[in-house]
Amino acid sequence: MKQKLLLIVFSIVSLYLQAQQEFHVFPNDHKLTPGTAQGNGSVDKPWDLQSALTQNIAAVNAGDTIWLHEGVYNGRYMSTLQGDATQGFITVAAYPKDNVTLNGNIISKRTSVLEVKGGYVIFKDFEITWLGEFSRDESDANFQVCSGIRHLTGVNCRFYNLNIHDNPGLGIGSWKHGAGTIIENCRIYNNGFMSKDGKGRGEGIYVQNKSKETRLLKNNIIYNNYYKGIEVWSAGKKANMEFVKHITLEGNIVFNSGSPSGTHRDNVIIASDDRTGINVAKHILVSNNILYHNTSKPNGNLLGDAPSLTIGYNKKAPVEQVIVKDNIIAGGYNALRLLYAKSLHFTNNKVYTGIVQVNPETMSYYQDWNFRSNTFFSKLKTPFRIRGIGIYSMGTLNAKYQLGADSEVIHINDFELEPVLHLSQHSQKETIFHLAVFDSEGKDVNVDFSKYNFKSNLSYKLYDAERPNIILKSGTLSIDQKLIVPMQIADFQKPLHNTKAKKTLSSFGVYIVEFESALPVETSEIKKGNIFKRFFKWLGF
């Protein structure tokens, strides 16, 4: 009987180990178990990071996990790991409760801290940055441009809960060959540099897509990058194919783009600079995002040039099938720019701006627009400006072009929003929330968590997203499951080696809330091994 039982157990264990394995990576300067290229990925003989990321499918396959253990990994890395469409993903993640940092501040010909070339891989729960002294001025002899992540190829990758900041380049570049990729619950900030022409360079996310399979950017916090927040864009002028299409932006909080370079840049732009009319931005959905610039200067005056959303760039490539709905769009005099759009669905948005800028070429297509049920906050009674054609109130715009039904313009003196603008729970870590709040007078905001049915007296930690490494407040959730969020916060984490970036005004705040886990920590290979040992001991071995 015992022999039969053993045979069954060994068969199950064998199948399990073949189906799903765990491997381990340690920094190569770890005192006890340094990672090496000669390792085998075990806890006792771990790999170094670059060796782990270039394992072939004979060693690391779909369903496997590569655990990155505590420490700083100095270097620039390339991943060629390849999962499988039917068998699943390979996961590269920080070991539970370990703090893992990839530091790209070395001398290298590679232009990103992490370059991704394989598909069906999940990267999650670690930090990508530059540490120490480095130049952010392209004119300096020792300057190196370096992005956080350069996702060149490999479809259906997942980037979850990554902390990408202070890289002298863009945060994430996810290019046209990465169909089906998801970037979710990441914090992307303080990336970029000053170019030789004195302008800021370095977006939060730069994304393209040549596939019909949708690219998803969801619930990310993106701020204080040197250039724009999110670019759905191609700068190529002579395209022979479409590769700015089927992209969704949902639930992102994007604010103060351009601040480190002393300017205000688009929080989001959707466009192409193609002159052939082939590579047109199309099939783009922008839903439930917050796109925010400080709405006024500290003295109360409206900001000047501070676009928050721009649609279209070149008249030869007007966007098509773009849906913008249920967003909060706040900026300066030109917060909303509708430059070149052939077909546009713009509904249920709240827009704080001086004017809505429209280029005359766009009016050739307005019959294909659905532009209704929006609220505009402006100090002007006639905020709609069609260059070279006319200046319009909401009423005259609707009368002449049938645009703006069920919409209204409200004076900025009466600008008010719901106190809780955004509250989202991480899909991978249900104890973490992203939060955005507003109070025109900068008073504390009460946030209700009752719909999540947390247990009584659940412990929490509250972080200001602009100072993410310092606990702003901690305690236990009240009986009514409400948390009071302070708004009067002056300190923030400036970009490394930068003096120009500014914090948001006290009327607007973005936060991260972490609750204690009511769930057990993920079972690791080490614990599984102990389970098997106890089982075999029970059998008498």
CSV table of N, CA and C in Angstrom, one decimal, residues 418-483:
chain,number,residue,atom,x,y,z
A,418,GLU,N,-15.7,66.4,-6.8
A,418,GLU,CA,-15.9,65.5,-5.7
A,418,GLU,C,-14.6,65.3,-4.9
A,419,PRO,N,-14.7,65.2,-3.6
A,419,PRO,CA,-13.5,65.1,-2.8
A,419,PRO,C,-12.6,63.9,-3.2
A,420,VAL,N,-13.2,62.8,-3.4
A,420,VAL,CA,-12.5,61.6,-3.8
A,420,VAL,C,-12.6,61.4,-5.4
A,421,LEU,N,-11.5,61.8,-6.0
A,421,LEU,CA,-11.5,61.8,-7.5
A,421,LEU,C,-11.2,60.4,-8.0
A,422,HIS,N,-10.4,59.6,-7.3
A,422,HIS,CA,-10.0,58.3,-7.8
A,422,HIS,C,-9.7,57.4,-6.6
A,423,LEU,N,-10.2,56.2,-6.6
A,423,LEU,CA,-9.8,55.2,-5.6
A,423,LEU,C,-9.8,53.8,-6.3
A,424,SER,N,-8.6,53.3,-6.5
A,424,SER,CA,-8.5,52.0,-7.2
A,424,SER,C,-7.7,51.0,-6.4
A,425,GLN,N,-8.1,49.8,-6.4
A,425,GLN,CA,-7.5,48.7,-5.7
A,425,GLN,C,-6.6,47.9,-6.7
A,426,HIS,N,-5.4,47.6,-6.3
A,426,HIS,CA,-4.5,46.9,-7.1
A,426,HIS,C,-5.1,45.5,-7.4
A,427,SER,N,-5.0,45.1,-8.7
A,427,SER,CA,-5.5,43.8,-9.1
A,427,SER,C,-4.6,42.7,-8.7
A,428,GLN,N,-3.3,43.0,-8.5
A,428,GLN,CA,-2.3,41.9,-8.1
A,428,GLN,C,-2.1,41.9,-6.6
A,429,LYS,N,-2.2,43.1,-5.9
A,429,LYS,CA,-2.1,43.2,-4.5
A,429,LYS,C,-3.3,43.9,-3.9
A,430,GLU,N,-4.2,43.2,-3.4
A,430,GLU,CA,-5.5,43.8,-3.0
A,430,GLU,C,-5.4,44.6,-1.8
A,431,THR,N,-4.3,44.7,-1.1
A,431,THR,CA,-4.1,45.5,0.1
A,431,THR,C,-3.6,46.9,-0.3
A,432,ILE,N,-3.3,47.2,-1.6
A,432,ILE,CA,-2.7,48.4,-2.0
A,432,ILE,C,-3.7,49.2,-2.8
A,433,PHE,N,-3.9,50.5,-2.5
A,433,PHE,CA,-4.8,51.4,-3.2
A,433,PHE,C,-4.1,52.6,-3.7
A,434,HIS,N,-4.5,53.1,-4.9
A,434,HIS,CA,-4.1,54.4,-5.4
A,434,HIS,C,-5.3,55.3,-5.2
A,435,LEU,N,-5.0,56.6,-4.7
A,435,LEU,CA,-6.0,57.5,-4.3
A,435,LEU,C,-5.6,58.9,-4.8
A,436,ALA,N,-6.6,59.6,-5.3
A,436,ALA,CA,-6.5,61.0,-5.7
A,436,ALA,C,-7.7,61.8,-5.1
A,437,VAL,N,-7.4,62.9,-4.4
A,437,VAL,CA,-8.4,63.7,-3.7
A,437,VAL,C,-8.3,65.1,-4.0
A,438,PHE,N,-9.4,65.9,-3.8
A,438,PHE,CA,-9.4,67.3,-4.1
A,438,PHE,C,-10.2,68.0,-3.1
A,439,ASP,N,-9.7,69.2,-2.7
A,439,ASP,CA,-10.5,70.1,-1.9
A,439,ASP,C,-10.0,71.5,-2.2
A,440,SER,N,-10.9,72.4,-2.7
A,440,SER,CA,-10.5,73.7,-3.2
A,440,SER,C,-9.8,74.5,-2.2
A,441,GLU,N,-10.1,74.3,-0.9
A,441,GLU,CA,-9.6,75.1,0.2
A,441,GLU,C,-8.4,74.3,0.9
A,442,GLY,N,-8.0,73.2,0.4
A,442,GLY,CA,-6.9,72.4,1.0
A,442,GLY,C,-7.2,71.8,2.3
A,443,LYS,N,-8.5,71.5,2.6
A,443,LYS,CA,-8.9,70.9,3.8
A,443,LYS,C,-8.7,69.4,3.7
A,444,ASP,N,-8.6,68.7,4.9
A,444,ASP,CA,-8.5,67.3,4.9
A,444,ASP,C,-9.7,66.6,4.2
A,445,VAL,N,-9.5,65.4,3.6
A,445,VAL,CA,-10.5,64.7,2.9
A,445,VAL,C,-10.8,63.4,3.6
A,446,ASN,N,-12.1,63.1,3.8
A,446,ASN,CA,-12.5,61.8,4.3
A,446,ASN,C,-12.7,60.8,3.2
A,447,VAL,N,-12.0,59.6,3.3
A,447,VAL,CA,-12.1,58.6,2.3
A,447,VAL,C,-12.8,57.4,2.8
A,448,ASP,N,-13.8,56.9,2.2
A,448,ASP,CA,-14.6,55.8,2.7
A,448,ASP,C,-14.2,54.5,2.0
A,449,PHE,N,-13.8,53.5,2.8
A,449,PHE,CA,-13.3,52.2,2.3
A,449,PHE,C,-14.4,51.1,2.6
A,450,SER,N,-15.6,51.5,3.0
A,450,SER,CA,-16.5,50.5,3.5
A,450,SER,C,-16.9,49.5,2.5
A,451,LYS,N,-16.9,49.8,1.2
A,451,LYS,CA,-17.4,48.9,0.2
A,451,LYS,C,-16.4,47.7,0.0
A,452,TYR,N,-15.2,47.8,0.6
A,452,TYR,CA,-14.3,46.7,0.5
A,452,TYR,C,-14.4,45.7,1.6
A,453,ASN,N,-15.2,46.0,2.6
A,453,ASN,CA,-15.6,45.0,3.6
A,453,ASN,C,-14.3,44.6,4.4
A,454,PHE,N,-13.5,45.5,4.7
A,454,PHE,CA,-12.3,45.2,5.5
A,454,PHE,C,-12.7,44.8,7.0
A,455,LYS,N,-11.8,44.0,7.6
A,455,LYS,CA,-12.1,43.7,9.0
A,455,LYS,C,-11.9,44.9,9.9
A,456,SER,N,-12.5,44.9,11.1
A,456,SER,CA,-12.3,46.1,12.0
A,456,SER,C,-10.9,46.2,12.4
A,457,ASN,N,-10.5,47.5,12.7
A,457,ASN,CA,-9.2,47.9,13.2
A,457,ASN,C,-8.0,47.4,12.3
A,458,LEU,N,-8.3,47.4,11.0
A,458,LEU,CA,-7.2,47.0,10.1
A,458,LEU,C,-6.1,48.1,10.0
A,459,SER,N,-4.9,47.7,10.2
A,459,SER,CA,-3.8,48.6,10.2
A,459,SER,C,-3.5,49.1,8.7
A,460,TYR,N,-3.1,50.4,8.6
A,460,TYR,CA,-2.8,50.9,7.3
A,460,TYR,C,-1.6,51.8,7.4
A,461,LYS,N,-1.0,52.1,6.3
A,461,LYS,CA,0.1,53.1,6.1
A,461,LYS,C,-0.3,54.0,4.9
A,462,LEU,N,-0.2,55.3,5.1
A,462,LEU,CA,-0.6,56.2,4.0
A,462,LEU,C,0.7,56.9,3.5
A,463,TYR,N,0.9,56.9,2.2
A,463,TYR,CA,2.1,57.6,1.6
A,463,TYR,C,1.6,58.7,0.7
A,464,ASP,N,2.2,59.8,0.7
A,464,ASP,CA,2.1,60.8,-0.3
A,464,ASP,C,2.8,60.3,-1.6
A,465,ALA,N,2.2,60.2,-2.7
A,465,ALA,CA,2.8,59.7,-3.9
A,465,ALA,C,4.1,60.5,-4.3
A,466,GLU,N,4.1,61.8,-3.9
A,466,GLU,CA,5.2,62.7,-4.2
A,466,GLU,C,6.3,62.6,-3.2
A,467,ARG,N,6.1,61.8,-2.2
A,467,ARG,CA,7.2,61.5,-1.2
A,467,ARG,C,7.0,60.0,-0.8
A,468,PRO,N,7.2,59.1,-1.8
A,468,PRO,CA,6.7,57.7,-1.6
A,468,PRO,C,7.5,56.8,-0.6
A,469,ASN,N,8.6,57.3,-0.2
A,469,ASN,CA,9.4,56.4,0.7
A,469,ASN,C,9.2,56.8,2.2
A,470,ILE,N,8.4,57.7,2.5
A,470,ILE,CA,8.2,58.2,3.9
A,470,ILE,C,6.7,58.0,4.2
A,471,ILE,N,6.4,57.3,5.3
A,471,ILE,CA,5.1,57.1,5.8
A,471,ILE,C,4.5,58.5,6.2
A,472,LEU,N,3.4,58.9,5.6
A,472,LEU,CA,2.8,60.2,5.9
A,472,LEU,C,1.9,60.0,7.2
A,473,LYS,N,1.3,58.9,7.3
A,473,LYS,CA,0.4,58.6,8.4
A,473,LYS,C,0.2,57.1,8.5
A,474,SER,N,0.0,56.6,9.7
A,474,SER,CA,-0.3,55.2,9.9
A,474,SER,C,-1.3,55.1,11.1
A,475,GLY,N,-2.0,54.0,11.2
A,475,GLY,CA,-2.9,53.8,12.2
A,475,GLY,C,-3.8,52.6,11.9
A,476,THR,N,-5.0,52.6,12.5
A,476,THR,CA,-6.0,51.5,12.2
A,476,THR,C,-7.2,52.2,11.6
A,477,LEU,N,-7.9,51.5,10.7
A,477,LEU,CA,-9.1,52.0,10.1
A,477,LEU,C,-10.2,52.1,11.1
A,478,SER,N,-10.9,53.2,11.1
A,478,SER,CA,-12.0,53.5,12.1
A,478,SER,C,-13.1,52.5,11.9
A,479,ILE,N,-14.0,52.5,12.8
A,479,ILE,CA,-15.2,51.5,12.8
A,479,ILE,C,-16.0,51.8,11.5
A,480,ASP,N,-16.2,53.1,11.2
A,480,ASP,CA,-16.9,53.4,10.0
A,480,ASP,C,-16.1,53.2,8.7
A,481,GLN,N,-14.9,52.7,8.8
A,481,GLN,CA,-14.0,52.4,7.7
A,481,GLN,C,-13.7,53.6,6.8
A,482,LYS,N,-13.5,54.8,7.5
A,482,LYS,CA,-13.1,56.0,6.8
A,482,LYS,C,-11.7,56.4,7.3
A,483,LEU,N,-11.0,57.0,6.4
A,483,LEU,CA,-9.6,57.4,6.6
A,483,LEU,C,-9.5,58.9,6.3
